CSV table of C-alpha atoms in Angstrom, one decimal:
chain,number,residue,atom,x,y,z
A,133,MET,CA,0.0,0.0,0.0
A,134,PHE,CA,1.3,3.4,-1.0
A,135,LYS,CA,0.4,5.8,1.8
A,136,VAL,CA,-0.3,9.6,1.2
A,137,LEU,CA,-0.6,12.2,3.9
A,138,SER,CA,-2.3,15.4,3.0
A,139,ILE,CA,-2.5,18.5,5.3
A,140,ASP,CA,-4.8,21.4,4.6
A,141,GLY,CA,-4.0,25.1,4.9
A,142,GLY,CA,-5.4,27.2,7.7
A,143,GLY,CA,-2.8,29.4,9.4
A,144,ILE,CA,-2.6,28.9,13.2
A,145,ARG,CA,-5.3,26.3,12.8
A,146,GLY,CA,-2.5,24.0,11.8
A,147,VAL,CA,-2.6,23.1,15.5
A,148,ILE,CA,-5.4,20.7,14.7
A,149,PRO,CA,-3.5,18.4,12.2
A,150,ALA,CA,-0.3,18.7,14.3
A,151,VAL,CA,-2.2,17.3,17.4
A,152,LEU,CA,-3.7,14.5,15.2
A,153,LEU,CA,-0.2,13.6,13.9
A,154,GLU,CA,1.2,13.7,17.5
A,155,GLN,CA,-1.4,11.1,18.4
A,156,LEU,CA,-0.6,9.1,15.3
A,157,GLU,CA,3.1,9.0,16.1
A,158,ARG,CA,2.3,8.0,19.7
A,159,ASP,CA,-0.1,5.2,18.7
A,160,THR,CA,2.2,3.7,16.0
A,161,GLY,CA,5.6,4.3,17.7
A,162,LYS,CA,6.9,5.8,14.5
A,163,PRO,CA,7.6,9.3,13.1
A,164,VAL,CA,5.5,10.6,10.3
A,165,SER,CA,8.3,10.2,7.8
A,166,ASP,CA,8.3,6.5,8.4
A,167,LEU,CA,4.5,6.1,8.2
A,168,PHE,CA,3.9,7.8,4.8
A,169,ASP,CA,5.4,7.4,1.4
A,170,LEU,CA,4.3,10.9,0.2
A,171,VAL,CA,3.5,14.1,2.2
A,172,ILE,CA,1.7,17.0,0.6
A,173,GLY,CA,0.7,20.2,2.3
A,174,THR,CA,-0.7,23.7,1.6
A,175,SER,CA,0.2,26.8,3.6
A,176,THR,CA,0.4,25.7,7.3
A,177,GLY,CA,0.1,22.2,6.0
A,178,GLY,CA,3.2,22.9,3.8
A,179,ILE,CA,5.1,24.0,6.8
A,180,LEU,CA,4.1,20.8,8.6
A,181,ALA,CA,5.1,18.7,5.6
A,182,ALA,CA,8.6,20.3,5.5
A,183,GLY,CA,9.0,20.2,9.3
A,184,LEU,CA,8.1,16.5,9.6
A,185,THR,CA,10.4,15.4,6.7
A,186,VAL,CA,13.5,17.5,7.3
A,187,PRO,CA,16.4,15.3,8.4
A,188,LYS,CA,18.6,15.7,11.4
A,189,GLY,CA,21.2,13.2,10.3
A,190,ASN,CA,21.4,9.4,9.7
A,191,ARG,CA,18.1,9.6,7.9
A,192,LYS,CA,16.2,10.5,11.1
A,193,PRO,CA,13.6,13.3,11.4
A,194,LYS,CA,14.7,16.5,13.0
A,195,PHE,CA,11.3,17.1,14.5
A,196,GLY,CA,8.3,15.0,15.6
A,197,ALA,CA,4.7,16.1,15.5
A,198,GLU,CA,5.0,17.1,19.2
A,199,ASP,CA,7.6,19.6,18.2
A,200,MET,CA,5.3,21.1,15.6
A,201,VAL,CA,2.5,21.4,18.1
A,202,ALA,CA,4.9,23.3,20.3
A,203,LEU,CA,5.9,25.5,17.4
A,204,TYR,CA,2.3,26.8,17.0
A,205,ALA,CA,1.6,27.0,20.7
A,206,GLU,CA,4.8,28.7,21.8
A,207,ARG,CA,5.8,30.7,18.8
A,208,GLY,CA,2.6,31.3,16.8
A,209,ARG,CA,2.3,34.8,18.3
A,210,GLU,CA,5.7,35.7,16.8
A,211,ILE,CA,4.4,34.9,13.3
A,212,PHE,CA,1.2,36.9,13.7
A,213,ASP,CA,2.6,40.0,15.5
A,214,ARG,CA,2.4,43.6,14.4
A,215,SER,CA,2.7,46.9,16.0
A,216,PHE,CA,-0.2,49.3,16.4
A,217,TRP,CA,1.4,51.6,13.7
A,218,ASP,CA,1.6,48.7,11.2
A,219,GLY,CA,-2.1,48.0,11.8
A,220,VAL,CA,-2.9,51.6,11.2
A,221,THR,CA,-0.8,52.1,8.0
A,222,SER,CA,-2.1,48.8,6.5
A,223,LEU,CA,-5.7,49.7,7.2
A,224,GLY,CA,-6.1,46.3,8.8
A,225,GLY,CA,-4.6,44.5,5.7
A,226,ILE,CA,-6.5,46.5,3.1
A,227,ALA,CA,-3.7,49.0,2.0
A,228,ASP,CA,-0.8,46.7,2.7
A,229,GLU,CA,0.0,43.2,4.0
A,230,GLN,CA,-1.2,42.7,7.6
A,231,TYR,CA,2.1,41.2,8.9
A,232,GLY,CA,5.7,41.6,8.2
A,233,ALA,CA,7.4,38.4,7.1
A,234,LYS,CA,10.7,38.7,9.0
A,235,PRO,CA,9.5,36.8,12.1
A,236,LEU,CA,8.1,34.0,10.0
A,237,GLU,CA,11.3,33.8,7.9
A,238,LYS,CA,13.5,33.8,11.0
A,239,LEU,CA,11.5,30.9,12.4
A,240,LEU,CA,11.6,28.9,9.1
A,241,ARG,CA,15.4,29.4,8.9
A,242,GLN,CA,15.8,28.2,12.5
A,243,TYR,CA,13.7,25.1,11.9
A,244,LEU,CA,14.6,24.2,8.3
A,245,GLY,CA,18.1,25.7,7.9
A,246,ASP,CA,19.7,25.1,4.5
A,247,LYS,CA,18.0,21.8,3.8
A,248,THR,CA,16.4,21.4,0.3
A,249,LEU,CA,13.6,19.5,-1.3
A,250,THR,CA,16.1,16.7,-2.2
A,251,ASP,CA,17.0,16.3,1.5
A,252,CYS,CA,13.5,15.3,2.6
A,253,LEU,CA,13.2,12.0,4.3
A,254,GLN,CA,10.2,11.1,2.1
A,255,PRO,CA,8.8,12.7,-1.2
A,256,VAL,CA,7.0,15.9,-0.5
A,257,VAL,CA,4.8,18.3,-2.4
A,258,ILE,CA,4.2,21.9,-1.2
A,259,THR,CA,1.7,24.0,-3.1
A,260,SER,CA,2.0,27.7,-4.2
A,261,TYR,CA,0.7,30.0,-6.9
A,262,ASP,CA,2.9,32.0,-9.3
A,263,ILE,CA,1.3,35.5,-9.6
A,264,GLU,CA,3.6,36.6,-12.5
A,265,ARG,CA,3.1,33.4,-14.6
A,266,ARG,CA,-0.5,33.1,-13.4
A,267,GLU,CA,-0.2,29.4,-12.7
A,268,PRO,CA,0.1,26.9,-9.8
A,269,TYR,CA,3.6,26.0,-8.8
A,270,PHE,CA,4.2,22.7,-6.9
A,271,PHE,CA,7.4,22.3,-5.0
A,272,LYS,CA,8.1,18.6,-5.6
A,273,SER,CA,11.0,16.6,-4.2
A,274,ARG,CA,10.5,14.2,-7.1
A,275,ARG,CA,11.1,17.0,-9.7
A,276,ALA,CA,14.0,18.4,-7.6
A,277,ALA,CA,15.8,15.1,-7.8
A,278,ASP,CA,15.7,15.4,-11.6
A,279,SER,CA,16.7,19.0,-12.0
A,280,GLN,CA,18.3,21.7,-9.8
A,281,ASP,CA,16.1,24.2,-11.4
A,282,ARG,CA,13.2,22.5,-9.6
A,283,ASN,CA,15.1,22.3,-6.3
A,284,HIS,CA,14.6,24.8,-3.6
A,285,TYR,CA,15.4,25.5,0.0
A,286,LEU,CA,12.7,24.1,2.2
A,287,ARG,CA,12.5,27.4,4.1
A,288,ASP,CA,11.7,29.1,0.8
A,289,ALA,CA,9.0,26.6,-0.1
A,290,ALA,CA,7.4,27.0,3.4
A,291,ARG,CA,7.5,30.8,3.1
A,292,ALA,CA,5.9,30.8,-0.3
A,293,THR,CA,3.1,28.4,0.5
A,294,SER,CA,2.2,30.5,3.6
A,295,ALA,CA,2.1,33.8,1.8
A,296,ALA,CA,-1.6,34.3,2.2
A,297,PRO,CA,-2.9,37.4,0.4
A,298,THR,CA,-3.5,40.4,2.7
A,299,TYR,CA,-1.6,38.5,5.5
A,300,PHE,CA,1.9,38.3,4.1
A,301,GLU,CA,3.5,39.8,1.0
A,302,PRO,CA,4.3,37.5,-2.0
A,303,GLU,CA,7.6,35.7,-1.9
A,304,PRO,CA,10.2,35.9,-4.7
A,305,VAL,CA,11.8,32.5,-4.9
A,306,LYS,CA,14.8,31.4,-6.9
A,307,SER,CA,15.7,27.8,-7.7
A,308,LEU,CA,19.1,26.3,-6.9
A,309,ALA,CA,20.3,26.0,-10.5
A,310,ARG,CA,23.4,27.8,-11.7
A,311,ARG,CA,21.1,30.0,-13.7
A,312,PRO,CA,18.1,30.0,-11.4
A,313,THR,CA,14.5,30.5,-12.4
A,314,ARG,CA,12.8,33.2,-10.4
A,315,ARG,CA,9.1,32.9,-9.4
A,316,VAL,CA,6.9,35.2,-7.3
A,317,LEU,CA,4.7,33.0,-5.2
A,318,ILE,CA,1.7,33.2,-2.9
A,319,ASP,CA,-0.2,30.8,-0.7
A,320,GLY,CA,-1.3,27.6,-2.5
A,321,GLY,CA,-4.6,27.9,-0.6
A,322,VAL,CA,-5.9,30.3,-3.3
A,323,PHE,CA,-6.5,27.3,-5.5
A,324,VAL,CA,-6.0,24.1,-3.5
A,325,ASN,CA,-6.4,24.6,0.3
A,326,ASN,CA,-7.1,20.8,0.6
A,327,PRO,CA,-4.3,19.2,-1.5
A,328,ALA,CA,-5.5,15.6,-1.0
A,329,LEU,CA,-6.6,15.0,-4.6
A,330,CYS,CA,-3.3,16.5,-5.8
A,331,GLY,CA,-1.5,14.0,-3.6
A,332,PHE,CA,-3.5,11.1,-5.0
A,333,VAL,CA,-2.6,12.2,-8.6
A,334,GLU,CA,1.1,12.6,-7.6
A,335,ALA,CA,1.1,9.1,-6.2
A,336,MET,CA,-0.1,7.8,-9.6
A,337,ALA,CA,2.5,10.0,-11.4
A,338,MET,CA,5.1,8.2,-9.2
A,339,GLY,CA,3.9,4.9,-10.8
A,340,GLN,CA,1.3,3.8,-8.1
A,341,LYS,CA,-1.9,2.1,-9.1
A,342,PRO,CA,-5.1,3.7,-7.8
A,343,GLU,CA,-6.2,0.5,-6.0
A,344,LYS,CA,-2.9,0.5,-4.0
A,345,ILE,CA,-3.1,4.1,-2.8
A,346,LEU,CA,-4.2,5.1,0.7
A,347,VAL,CA,-4.9,8.8,1.5
A,348,ALA,CA,-5.1,10.3,4.9
A,349,SER,CA,-6.4,13.9,4.7
A,350,LEU,CA,-6.2,16.2,7.7
A,351,GLY,CA,-8.3,19.3,7.8
A,352,THR,CA,-7.8,22.5,9.9
A,353,GLY,CA,-11.4,23.0,11.0
A,354,VAL,CA,-14.5,23.9,9.1
A,355,ALA,CA,-15.7,27.6,9.5
A,356,THR,CA,-19.2,27.9,10.8
A,357,ARG,CA,-19.6,31.7,10.8
A,358,LYS,CA,-22.3,32.6,8.3
A,359,ILE,CA,-22.0,35.4,5.8
A,360,PRO,CA,-25.4,37.1,6.2
A,361,TYR,CA,-27.2,38.1,3.0
A,362,GLU,CA,-28.1,41.4,4.6
A,363,LYS,CA,-24.4,42.3,4.8
A,364,ALA,CA,-23.0,40.6,1.7
A,365,LYS,CA,-25.6,42.1,-0.7
A,366,ASP,CA,-24.0,45.5,-0.3
A,367,TRP,CA,-20.4,44.5,-0.3
A,368,GLY,CA,-18.0,45.7,-2.9
A,369,MET,CA,-14.4,44.8,-3.4
A,370,VAL,CA,-13.4,46.0,0.1
A,371,GLY,CA,-16.2,44.1,1.8
A,372,TRP,CA,-15.5,40.9,0.0
A,373,LEU,CA,-11.7,41.1,0.3
A,374,ARG,CA,-11.3,38.9,3.4
A,375,PRO,CA,-14.4,36.7,3.2
A,376,ILE,CA,-13.8,35.6,-0.3
A,377,LEU,CA,-10.6,33.9,0.7
A,378,GLY,CA,-12.4,31.7,3.2
A,379,VAL,CA,-15.2,31.0,0.7
A,380,MET,CA,-12.6,29.8,-2.0
A,381,MET,CA,-10.7,27.7,0.5
A,382,ASP,CA,-13.7,26.1,2.0
A,383,GLY,CA,-15.3,25.3,-1.3
A,384,GLN,CA,-12.2,23.7,-2.8
A,385,ALA,CA,-11.7,21.7,0.4
A,386,ASP,CA,-15.2,20.3,0.2
A,387,SER,CA,-14.8,19.6,-3.5
A,388,ALA,CA,-11.6,17.6,-3.1
A,389,ASP,CA,-13.2,15.6,-0.3
A,390,TYR,CA,-16.2,14.8,-2.5
A,391,GLN,CA,-14.1,13.7,-5.4
A,392,LEU,CA,-11.9,11.4,-3.3
A,393,ARG,CA,-14.9,9.8,-1.7
A,394,GLU,CA,-16.0,8.9,-5.2
A,395,LEU,CA,-12.6,7.6,-6.2
A,396,LEU,CA,-11.6,5.6,-3.0
A,397,PRO,CA,-13.3,3.5,-0.4
A,398,ASP,CA,-14.2,5.8,2.5
A,399,GLU,CA,-15.5,5.1,6.1
A,400,THR,CA,-18.7,3.5,4.8
A,401,THR,CA,-16.7,0.6,3.5
A,402,GLY,CA,-15.4,-0.6,6.9
A,403,ASP,CA,-12.1,-2.5,6.7
A,404,LYS,CA,-11.8,-1.7,3.0
A,405,GLN,CA,-11.4,2.0,3.7
A,406,ARG,CA,-8.5,3.7,1.9
A,407,TYR,CA,-9.6,7.3,2.1
A,408,PHE,CA,-9.6,8.9,5.5
A,409,ARG,CA,-10.7,12.5,6.2
A,410,PHE,CA,-10.3,14.0,9.6
A,411,ASP,CA,-11.9,17.4,10.2
A,412,THR,CA,-14.5,19.1,12.4
A,413,GLU,CA,-16.7,22.1,12.6
A,414,LEU,CA,-15.1,24.8,14.7
A,415,ASP,CA,-17.5,25.1,17.6
A,416,LEU,CA,-14.9,26.3,20.2
A,417,ALA,CA,-12.0,27.8,18.2
A,418,LEU,CA,-12.0,30.8,16.0
A,419,ASP,CA,-11.7,30.3,12.3
A,420,ASP,CA,-9.3,33.3,11.8
A,421,LEU,CA,-6.0,32.2,10.4
A,422,ASP,CA,-4.1,34.5,12.8
A,423,ALA,CA,-5.8,33.9,16.1
A,424,ALA,CA,-2.6,32.8,17.8
A,425,ASN,CA,-3.5,33.8,21.4
A,426,ALA,CA,-3.2,31.2,24.2
A,427,GLY,CA,-6.9,30.8,24.6
A,428,ASN,CA,-7.6,30.0,21.0
A,429,ILE,CA,-4.6,27.6,20.9
A,430,ALA,CA,-6.2,25.7,23.7
A,431,ASN,CA,-9.5,25.6,21.9
A,432,LEU,CA,-7.8,24.3,18.7
A,433,LYS,CA,-6.3,21.5,20.7
A,434,ALA,CA,-9.8,20.8,22.1
A,435,GLU,CA,-11.2,20.7,18.6
A,436,ALA,CA,-8.5,18.1,17.7
A,437,ALA,CA,-9.4,16.0,20.7
A,438,GLN,CA,-13.0,16.1,19.6
A,439,ILE,CA,-12.0,14.7,16.2
A,440,LEU,CA,-10.2,11.9,17.9
A,441,ALA,CA,-13.3,11.1,20.0
A,442,ASP,CA,-15.8,11.4,17.2
A,443,GLN,CA,-13.8,9.5,14.6
A,444,ALA,CA,-12.1,7.1,17.0
A,445,THR,CA,-13.0,4.0,14.9
A,446,GLU,CA,-11.6,5.5,11.7
A,447,PHE,CA,-8.5,6.7,13.5
A,448,GLU,CA,-7.9,3.2,14.9
A,449,ARG,CA,-8.4,1.7,11.5
A,450,LEU,CA,-5.8,4.1,10.0
A,451,VAL,CA,-3.3,3.3,12.8
A,452,ALA,CA,-3.7,-0.5,12.1
A,453,LEU,CA,-3.1,0.0,8.4
A,454,LEU,CA,0.0,2.2,9.0
A,455,LYS,CA,1.4,-0.4,11.5
A,456,SER,CA,0.8,-3.4,9.2
């Protein structure tokens, strides 16, 4: 069985999949990089994909899922930090990006160093979108192994995939070729916030047969705040600026989930299940990408615990398949 791990985007809500992966490592006794044959992530999921496959030495992972939970809980405020003056001059993210990228870039350099896509312990795919070429760009370790012009520092891939419009400025990224290609990239969530279907296709591109592929897809919580008609009917560009991002991300995530349920056996097939989707409506935690305060971190952890309780049978089934 070829096992694919897919992790959604969602900013600080990455706490949810990180907690699920921490439990998965605990139950199997193995690191994520030993459990899956391919890891794909968008935005915060891309950061997790990089962090959980970056090597320390001797083909061992530098970080476990527990370390990534700690990253969000202890240092999330560093990423989403701005001065009062920055908030005023950006008009809350309307006139300029909401946050400076230096704290995020410093953190990514500390965690990922100078490791590249070709150094990853398992094949990875990290999504982004090229705003100059107007096309998706996938950071793929498979492609990086074939060409230095597709190889990149992991820290650059993680920075690019998390460059959510209005939150962080786009990231100019160069390849590691002698004559590098330059791309200007933003968050892959603008077109594929749930990259599970892309992971399934990548597995087939790697020579795997559909009937031999398992996909474990981890969400970052489903937004429940309604967009009232009474407000939306009078919105123009400014009014729709932030809500439309959430609408796009939510719609694509649901679409990918539906398509994979049609392609692979889901939880309704019992022991034949090969498609696993773990997610929940956000009843306690905020759906904001940047709500990195201690109270919301605790609520995000509680949401993850609720997933483990509500989908216990599926989680146990996945653990058994990964251990076999």
